[in-house]
Amino acid sequence: MKICVLGLGYIGLPSALLLATNGHSVVGVDINDEIIETISNGIVPFNELMLSELLKRAMESGNFAVKKEVEDADVFLIAVPTPLDKEMKVAELRHVRLATEAVYPHLKKNNLVILESTVPLGTCEKLLVPILEKSGLKVCEDFYLAHCPERAMPGDTLHEMINNDRVIGGMDVESAELAKSLYSCFVRGGIYLMDIKTAEFVKLMENTFRDVNIALANEFAQIAEESGINVWNAIELANKHPRVNILKPGPGVGGHCIAIDPWFLTENSTRCRMISLSREINNSMPNYVLQTVKRLLEDVKEPVITVFGVAYKGDVDDTRETPALKFIKLAKNEGYKVKIYDPVVKVFGDKKILELDDAIRDSDCITLIAEHTKFKEIDPGKIIEKMRNKNIVDTKNLLDHKKWKEAGFSVKVLGDGAC
Ligand code: SAJ
């Protein structure tokens, strides 16, 4: 089967490569010349486990080509970003609209169009169908349409794409069945079929569930702090209950999904209360962390702080929606000098990422935001003398605190109830 994949990002590229290495002829299309050139040269434009090897295999198979323009195919798979309009708190569907506009001139009888991007409820019916029908063809009569929201976790995308269960919503049963037979070439998990709107809802519920539960953990951390209780011990004990699974508190929620998708539910409904409140709680966490740092540095003149980790989570180089950005902005507004160390992230907008020594020299407080495993390798005894004041705030409960204390650091863990 010939498949045209629109959007060669974190989801589109691995999907295209999995299809190409499983017998399909795949054309990957992207509007960004740099991405086209990078991939054409056999390089994956972002960090993702095993993806370079898969690109190599796909290219060697002769089944994978990268192009700027959409071409005729049997299947069109759209995997483009659906960011949030931050001011309005509604989905920015420009990329989905443009990609769908690019597909319809190539649409032929019996083609299948698949949307993988996460979208607000009703988008497939209200936005995609009218555009695709500009081809003169009728959905469910002449062509098929399915929504197959991706579920893979950045950092482990390939493994999750292959092994996770998958939900597929179809405009009709045949659309869903056709999409299922396509994904079956690489998905080892179960594939569950439903109507298209239910699939949109399922995806949004999944990420909202996580956001709400992280907000709950963050609220627990604040209650524990107030009451002199260590939230990490308390959560561990509560999770011994067979039906309780409290997530981890932290400096806030980042990434292109969990911090965004809940708003896609609120934009269409007047019924969202817990969802909006959870967003608010998670968004307030960088400020909460900063208040903790401020208490530690009350008497310090011209404070300098060092942020450890600006990725949105541990062990990825992705900084989209990272809570570190808000933390840094707020800290600078307080008049703090902020230095950054991140052993995984290479580029962070216009902000400089320093080597460890430079980042901690004359610093008054390290604030660990992203839980990169590499931070555990740091020997606190070797860096302490470079610091002006020996404070560390661990918002992820990542480090060996005994070791850092023995080296002479004053250690504060988010939600440890210690001050
Ligand atoms: N976080 C916490 N506490 C936790 C877990 C996470 O504060 O206990 C924070 C992380 O540090 C990060 C944010 O939440 O800032 C999101 O991280 P994540 O690991 O929960 O999720 P993502 O964004 O990397 O990937 C999610 C996944 N969705 C779910 O787990 C429901 C993934 O399966 C989805 O495919 C992806 O979103 C997506 O594209 O929707």
Coordinates of C-alpha atoms and ligand atoms in Angstrom, one line a residue:
M1 CA 0.0 0.0 0.0
K2 CA 1.3 3.5 -0.7
I3 CA 1.0 5.8 2.3
C4 CA 1.6 9.5 2.5
V5 CA 2.5 10.7 6.0
L6 CA 2.0 14.4 6.6
G7 CA 4.2 15.8 9.4
L8 CA 7.6 14.2 10.3
G9 CA 7.8 15.1 13.9
Y10 CA 7.9 13.1 17.1
I11 CA 5.0 11.0 16.0
G12 CA 4.8 11.2 12.2
L13 CA 8.4 10.1 11.6
P14 CA 8.4 7.0 13.8
S15 CA 4.9 6.0 12.4
A16 CA 6.2 6.5 8.8
L17 CA 9.3 4.4 9.5
L18 CA 7.4 1.6 11.2
L19 CA 5.0 1.4 8.2
A20 CA 8.0 1.6 5.7
T21 CA 9.9 -1.2 7.5
N22 CA 6.7 -3.3 7.5
G23 CA 6.2 -3.6 3.8
H24 CA 4.5 -0.3 2.8
S25 CA 5.7 2.3 0.4
V26 CA 5.9 5.5 2.4
V27 CA 6.3 9.1 1.4
G28 CA 7.0 11.4 4.4
V29 CA 6.0 15.0 3.8
D30 CA 6.9 18.0 5.8
I31 CA 6.6 21.8 5.2
N32 CA 9.9 22.5 6.9
D33 CA 12.9 22.3 4.5
E34 CA 15.4 21.8 7.3
I35 CA 13.5 18.7 8.5
I36 CA 13.3 17.3 5.0
E37 CA 17.0 17.9 4.4
T38 CA 18.1 16.4 7.8
I39 CA 16.0 13.3 7.3
S40 CA 17.0 12.9 3.7
N41 CA 20.6 12.8 5.0
G42 CA 19.7 9.9 7.2
I43 CA 19.6 12.0 10.4
V44 CA 16.7 12.1 12.9
P45 CA 16.1 15.7 13.9
F46 CA 15.4 14.9 17.5
N47 CA 16.6 12.5 20.2
E48 CA 14.6 9.3 20.3
L49 CA 15.7 5.8 21.3
M50 CA 16.4 3.5 18.3
L51 CA 14.9 5.9 15.7
S52 CA 18.2 6.5 13.8
E53 CA 18.6 2.8 13.3
L54 CA 15.0 2.5 12.1
L55 CA 15.5 5.4 9.7
K56 CA 18.6 3.7 8.3
R57 CA 16.7 0.4 7.8
A58 CA 13.8 2.2 6.2
M59 CA 16.1 4.1 3.7
E60 CA 17.9 0.9 2.9
S61 CA 14.7 -0.9 2.1
G62 CA 13.9 1.6 -0.6
N63 CA 10.4 2.0 0.9
F64 CA 10.8 5.4 2.4
A65 CA 11.2 8.8 0.7
V66 CA 10.9 12.3 2.1
K67 CA 9.3 15.1 0.1
K68 CA 7.9 18.6 0.4
E69 CA 4.7 18.0 -1.5
V70 CA 1.9 15.6 -0.9
E71 CA 1.3 13.0 -3.7
D72 CA -1.3 10.5 -4.6
A73 CA -1.5 7.6 -2.3
D74 CA -3.9 4.9 -0.9
V75 CA -3.7 6.2 2.7
F76 CA -3.0 9.8 4.0
L77 CA -1.8 9.9 7.6
I78 CA -1.8 13.3 9.3
A79 CA 0.4 13.7 12.3
V80 CA 0.9 17.4 12.7
P81 CA 1.1 19.6 15.8
T82 CA -2.0 20.9 17.5
P83 CA -0.6 23.5 19.9
L84 CA -2.6 25.6 22.3
D85 CA -3.5 29.2 21.6
K86 CA -2.2 30.2 25.0
E87 CA -4.2 33.4 25.3
M88 CA -7.6 31.9 24.4
K89 CA -6.9 28.4 25.8
V90 CA -8.2 26.7 22.7
A91 CA -6.6 24.4 20.2
E92 CA -4.7 26.0 17.3
L93 CA -5.8 23.8 14.4
R94 CA -4.0 25.6 11.7
H95 CA -1.6 22.8 10.9
V96 CA -4.4 20.2 10.8
R97 CA -6.4 22.5 8.5
L98 CA -3.4 23.1 6.2
A99 CA -2.5 19.4 6.0
T100 CA -6.1 18.4 5.2
E101 CA -6.2 21.1 2.5
A102 CA -3.0 19.6 1.1
V103 CA -4.6 16.1 1.0
Y104 CA -8.0 16.8 -0.7
P105 CA -6.6 17.5 -4.2
H106 CA -5.0 14.1 -4.2
L107 CA -8.0 12.2 -2.7
K108 CA -9.3 9.4 -4.9
K109 CA -12.1 6.8 -4.5
N110 CA -11.5 4.3 -1.7
N111 CA -8.6 6.3 -0.1
L112 CA -8.3 6.3 3.6
V113 CA -7.4 9.4 5.6
I114 CA -6.2 9.0 9.2
L115 CA -5.7 11.8 11.7
E116 CA -3.2 11.0 14.5
S117 CA -3.0 14.5 16.0
T118 CA -4.8 15.1 19.3
V119 CA -7.8 17.4 18.6
P120 CA -10.9 18.8 20.4
L121 CA -14.1 16.9 20.3
G122 CA -15.8 16.9 16.9
T123 CA -12.8 18.1 14.9
C124 CA -12.8 15.2 12.5
E125 CA -16.5 15.7 11.6
K126 CA -16.6 19.5 11.6
L127 CA -13.2 20.4 10.2
L128 CA -11.8 17.5 8.3
V129 CA -14.9 16.2 6.5
P130 CA -15.9 19.5 4.8
I131 CA -12.3 20.1 3.6
L132 CA -11.9 16.5 2.3
E133 CA -15.3 16.6 0.6
K134 CA -14.1 19.6 -1.5
S135 CA -12.6 16.8 -3.6
G136 CA -16.1 16.0 -4.8
L137 CA -16.0 12.7 -3.0
K138 CA -18.3 11.8 -0.1
V139 CA -17.0 10.4 3.2
C140 CA -18.0 6.8 3.9
E141 CA -19.4 6.5 0.4
D142 CA -16.2 7.3 -1.6
F143 CA -13.4 7.6 0.9
Y144 CA -12.8 6.6 4.5
L145 CA -11.8 8.7 7.6
A146 CA -10.4 7.5 10.9
H147 CA -8.9 9.0 14.0
C148 CA -6.1 7.0 15.6
P149 CA -4.7 9.2 18.4
E150 CA -1.1 8.4 19.2
R151 CA -0.3 7.1 22.7
A152 CA 3.4 6.9 22.8
M153 CA 5.6 8.4 25.5
P154 CA 8.4 10.6 24.3
G155 CA 11.7 8.9 25.1
D156 CA 10.3 5.5 24.5
T157 CA 8.2 6.2 21.4
L158 CA 9.0 3.2 19.3
H159 CA 8.6 0.6 22.0
E160 CA 5.2 2.2 23.0
M161 CA 4.0 2.5 19.4
I162 CA 4.6 -1.1 18.9
N163 CA 3.4 -2.5 22.2
N164 CA 0.7 -0.2 23.5
D165 CA -3.0 -0.9 22.9
R166 CA -4.5 1.4 20.4
V167 CA -7.9 3.1 19.9
I168 CA -9.2 3.7 16.5
G169 CA -12.3 5.7 15.7
G170 CA -13.9 5.5 12.3
M171 CA -16.5 7.7 10.5
D172 CA -18.0 4.3 9.8
V173 CA -17.2 0.7 10.7
E174 CA -15.3 0.2 7.4
S175 CA -13.1 3.2 8.0
A176 CA -12.1 1.9 11.4
E177 CA -11.6 -1.7 10.1
L178 CA -9.3 -0.4 7.3
A179 CA -7.2 1.7 9.7
K180 CA -7.0 -1.4 12.0
S181 CA -5.7 -3.6 9.2
L182 CA -3.0 -0.9 8.4
Y183 CA -1.8 -0.5 12.0
S184 CA -1.8 -4.3 12.5
C185 CA 1.4 -4.5 10.5
F186 CA 3.4 -3.2 13.5
V187 CA 1.1 -2.9 16.5
R188 CA 1.4 -5.8 18.9
G189 CA -1.0 -4.4 21.5
G190 CA -4.8 -4.7 21.2
I191 CA -6.6 -2.5 18.7
Y192 CA -10.0 -1.2 19.8
L193 CA -12.5 0.2 17.4
M194 CA -15.1 2.9 18.0
D195 CA -16.8 5.9 16.5
I196 CA -14.6 8.8 15.6
K197 CA -15.8 11.2 18.3
T198 CA -15.4 8.6 21.1
A199 CA -11.8 8.2 19.9
E200 CA -11.2 11.9 20.2
F201 CA -12.7 11.8 23.7
V202 CA -10.7 8.8 24.8
K203 CA -7.4 10.5 24.0
L204 CA -8.3 13.7 25.7
M205 CA -9.5 11.8 28.8
E206 CA -6.3 9.9 29.1
N207 CA -4.1 13.0 29.3
T208 CA -6.6 14.9 31.4
F209 CA -6.7 12.0 33.8
R210 CA -2.9 12.3 34.2
D211 CA -3.0 16.1 34.6
V212 CA -5.7 15.9 37.3
N213 CA -3.9 13.3 39.2
I214 CA -0.6 15.2 39.1
A215 CA -2.5 18.2 40.4
L216 CA -3.7 16.1 43.2
A217 CA -0.2 15.0 44.0
N218 CA 0.9 18.6 43.9
E219 CA -1.9 19.6 46.3
F220 CA -0.9 16.8 48.6
A221 CA 2.7 18.1 48.6
Q222 CA 1.5 21.5 49.6
I223 CA -0.7 20.2 52.4
A224 CA 2.1 18.0 53.6
E225 CA 4.5 20.9 53.6
E226 CA 2.1 23.0 55.7
S227 CA 1.7 20.1 58.2
G228 CA 5.3 19.1 58.6
I229 CA 4.8 15.7 56.8
N230 CA 7.1 14.2 54.2
V231 CA 4.7 13.8 51.2
W232 CA 7.0 11.3 49.4
N233 CA 6.9 8.8 52.4
A234 CA 3.2 9.4 52.7
I235 CA 2.5 8.7 49.0
E236 CA 4.6 5.6 49.1
L237 CA 2.5 4.4 52.1
A238 CA -0.8 5.4 50.6
N239 CA 0.1 3.5 47.4
K240 CA 0.4 0.3 49.4
H241 CA -3.4 0.3 49.2
P242 CA -4.4 -2.0 46.4
R243 CA -6.6 0.5 44.7
V244 CA -4.6 3.7 45.2
N245 CA -1.9 5.0 42.9
I246 CA -0.9 8.6 43.6
L247 CA 1.4 10.2 41.1
K248 CA 4.4 12.3 41.9
P249 CA 4.5 16.0 42.8
G250 CA 6.9 18.2 41.0
P251 CA 7.6 21.7 39.7
G252 CA 4.6 21.6 37.3
V253 CA 3.5 19.8 34.2
G254 CA 5.2 20.3 30.8
G255 CA 5.3 18.6 27.4
H256 CA 3.2 19.1 24.4
C257 CA 0.4 16.9 25.6
I258 CA -0.6 16.8 29.3
A259 CA -0.2 20.5 29.8
I260 CA -2.3 21.2 26.7
D261 CA -4.8 18.6 25.9
P262 CA -7.1 19.2 29.0
W263 CA -7.8 22.7 27.5
F264 CA -9.2 20.9 24.4
L265 CA -12.0 19.5 26.6
T266 CA -12.7 22.8 28.3
E267 CA -13.0 24.7 25.0
N268 CA -16.2 22.8 24.0
S269 CA -17.9 22.3 27.4
T270 CA -19.3 24.4 30.2
R271 CA -19.0 21.5 32.5
C272 CA -15.3 21.4 33.2
R273 CA -14.4 22.5 36.7
M274 CA -11.9 19.9 38.1
I275 CA -10.1 20.0 34.8
S276 CA -9.6 23.7 34.8
L277 CA -8.6 23.8 38.5
S278 CA -6.1 21.1 37.9
R279 CA -4.5 23.1 35.1
E280 CA -4.3 26.0 37.5
I281 CA -2.7 24.0 40.3
N282 CA -0.1 22.6 38.0
N283 CA 0.6 25.9 36.4
S284 CA 1.2 27.5 39.8
M285 CA 3.9 25.0 40.8
P286 CA 6.9 26.9 39.4
N287 CA 5.8 29.8 41.6
Y288 CA 5.4 27.5 44.5
V289 CA 9.0 26.2 44.0
L290 CA 10.3 29.7 43.7
Q291 CA 8.7 30.7 47.0
T292 CA 10.6 27.8 48.6
V293 CA 13.8 29.0 47.0
K294 CA 13.1 32.6 48.2
R295 CA 12.7 31.4 51.8
L296 CA 16.2 29.8 51.6
L297 CA 17.8 32.9 50.1
E298 CA 16.0 35.5 52.3
D299 CA 19.3 37.0 53.5
V300 CA 21.3 36.7 50.4
K301 CA 22.1 39.8 48.5
E302 CA 22.0 39.6 44.7
P303 CA 21.1 35.9 44.7
V304 CA 22.3 33.6 42.0
I305 CA 20.5 30.4 41.4
T306 CA 21.3 27.4 39.2
V307 CA 18.6 25.4 37.4
F308 CA 19.4 21.8 37.0
G309 CA 17.3 20.5 34.0
V310 CA 15.2 22.5 31.7
A311 CA 13.7 19.6 29.8
Y312 CA 10.0 19.1 30.5
K313 CA 10.8 15.8 32.2
G314 CA 13.8 13.6 32.9
D315 CA 16.0 12.1 30.3
V316 CA 14.5 13.8 27.3
D317 CA 15.9 16.8 25.4
D318 CA 12.4 18.2 24.8
T319 CA 11.7 21.6 26.4
R320 CA 8.2 22.2 25.1
E321 CA 6.0 23.7 27.8
T322 CA 8.7 23.0 30.4
P323 CA 7.9 24.4 33.9
A324 CA 11.5 25.4 34.0
L325 CA 10.8 28.3 31.7
K326 CA 8.2 29.8 33.9
F327 CA 10.4 29.2 37.0
I328 CA 13.3 31.0 35.3
K329 CA 11.1 34.0 34.2
L330 CA 9.6 34.4 37.7
A331 CA 13.0 34.1 39.3
K332 CA 14.4 36.8 37.0
N333 CA 11.5 39.0 37.8
E334 CA 12.5 38.7 41.4
G335 CA 15.9 40.0 40.5
Y336 CA 17.7 36.7 40.7
K337 CA 20.5 35.8 38.3
V338 CA 19.7 32.4 36.8
K339 CA 22.2 30.0 35.4
I340 CA 21.3 26.8 33.6
Y341 CA 22.9 23.3 33.6
D342 CA 21.3 20.5 31.5
P343 CA 23.3 17.5 30.4
V344 CA 20.6 16.4 28.0
V345 CA 19.2 19.5 26.4
K346 CA 21.4 21.2 23.8
V347 CA 19.3 24.2 22.9
F348 CA 16.9 26.2 25.1
G349 CA 15.6 29.2 23.1
D350 CA 18.0 32.1 23.6
K351 CA 19.1 30.9 27.0
K352 CA 22.6 29.6 27.5
I353 CA 23.1 26.1 28.8
L354 CA 26.4 26.1 30.7
E355 CA 28.9 23.4 31.7
L356 CA 28.4 22.2 35.3
D357 CA 31.3 24.2 36.7
D358 CA 30.2 27.5 35.2
A359 CA 26.6 26.9 36.2
I360 CA 27.3 26.4 39.9
R361 CA 30.2 28.8 40.3
D362 CA 29.2 31.4 43.0
S363 CA 25.6 30.1 43.0
D364 CA 23.5 30.4 46.1
C365 CA 21.1 27.6 45.3
I366 CA 20.7 24.7 42.9
T367 CA 17.1 24.0 41.9
L368 CA 16.5 20.7 40.3
I369 CA 13.6 20.8 37.9
A370 CA 14.0 17.9 35.5
E371 CA 14.9 14.5 36.8
H372 CA 17.8 13.6 34.4
T373 CA 19.4 10.4 35.6
K374 CA 22.8 12.0 34.9
F375 CA 22.3 14.3 37.9
K376 CA 22.7 11.3 40.2
E377 CA 26.3 10.9 39.0
I378 CA 27.3 14.3 40.3
D379 CA 29.6 14.1 43.3
P380 CA 28.4 16.9 45.6
G381 CA 31.7 16.9 47.4
K382 CA 33.4 17.9 44.2
I383 CA 31.1 20.9 43.5
I384 CA 30.3 22.3 46.9
E385 CA 33.4 24.6 47.2
K386 CA 32.4 26.4 44.0
M387 CA 29.1 27.4 45.4
R388 CA 28.7 30.7 47.3
N389 CA 25.9 29.4 49.5
K390 CA 25.4 25.6 49.7
N391 CA 21.7 25.1 49.0
I392 CA 19.9 22.6 46.8
V393 CA 16.1 22.3 46.2
D394 CA 15.2 18.9 44.7
T395 CA 11.7 19.2 43.3
K396 CA 11.7 15.7 42.0
N397 CA 13.1 13.8 45.0
L398 CA 15.7 12.5 42.7
L399 CA 19.0 12.7 44.5
D400 CA 20.7 10.8 47.3
H401 CA 20.0 13.5 49.9
K402 CA 22.1 11.8 52.6
K403 CA 25.2 12.1 50.3
W404 CA 24.4 15.8 49.5
K405 CA 23.9 16.6 53.2
E406 CA 27.1 14.9 54.2
A407 CA 29.0 16.9 51.6
G408 CA 27.7 20.0 53.3
F409 CA 24.7 21.0 51.3
S410 CA 21.5 22.2 52.9
V411 CA 18.9 20.1 51.1
K412 CA 15.3 20.9 50.7
V413 CA 13.0 18.5 48.9
L414 CA 9.6 19.7 47.5
G415 CA 6.9 18.6 50.0
D416 CA 9.3 17.1 52.6
G417 CA 7.6 19.2 55.3
A418 CA 10.9 20.4 56.6
C419 CA 10.3 24.1 56.4
Ligands
SAJ1 N1 4.7 14.5 35.8 C1 4.6 14.8 37.2 N2 4.3 13.8 38.0 C2 4.1 12.5 37.6 C3 4.2 12.3 36.2 C4 4.5 13.3 35.4 O1 4.8 16.0 37.7 O2 3.9 11.7 38.4 C5 5.1 15.6 34.9 C6 6.3 15.4 34.1 O3 7.5 15.8 34.8 C7 6.0 16.2 32.8 C8 4.5 16.1 32.7 O4 4.0 15.7 33.9 O5 6.4 17.6 33.1 C9 4.1 15.1 31.6 O6 4.9 14.0 31.6 P1 4.4 12.5 31.3 O7 5.5 11.6 31.5 O8 3.2 12.2 32.3 O9 3.7 12.6 29.9 P2 4.3 12.9 28.4 O10 3.7 14.3 28.1 O11 5.7 12.7 28.3 O12 3.5 11.8 27.6 C10 2.1 11.7 27.7 C11 1.6 10.3 27.8 N3 0.3 10.2 28.3 C12 -0.1 9.6 29.4 O13 0.7 9.1 30.2 C13 -1.6 9.6 29.7 C14 1.8 9.6 26.5 O14 1.3 8.2 26.6 C15 1.0 10.3 25.4 O15 1.2 9.7 24.2 C16 1.6 11.7 25.3 O16 1.4 12.3 26.6 C17 0.8 12.4 24.2 O17 1.3 12.6 23.1 O18 -0.4 12.7 24.4

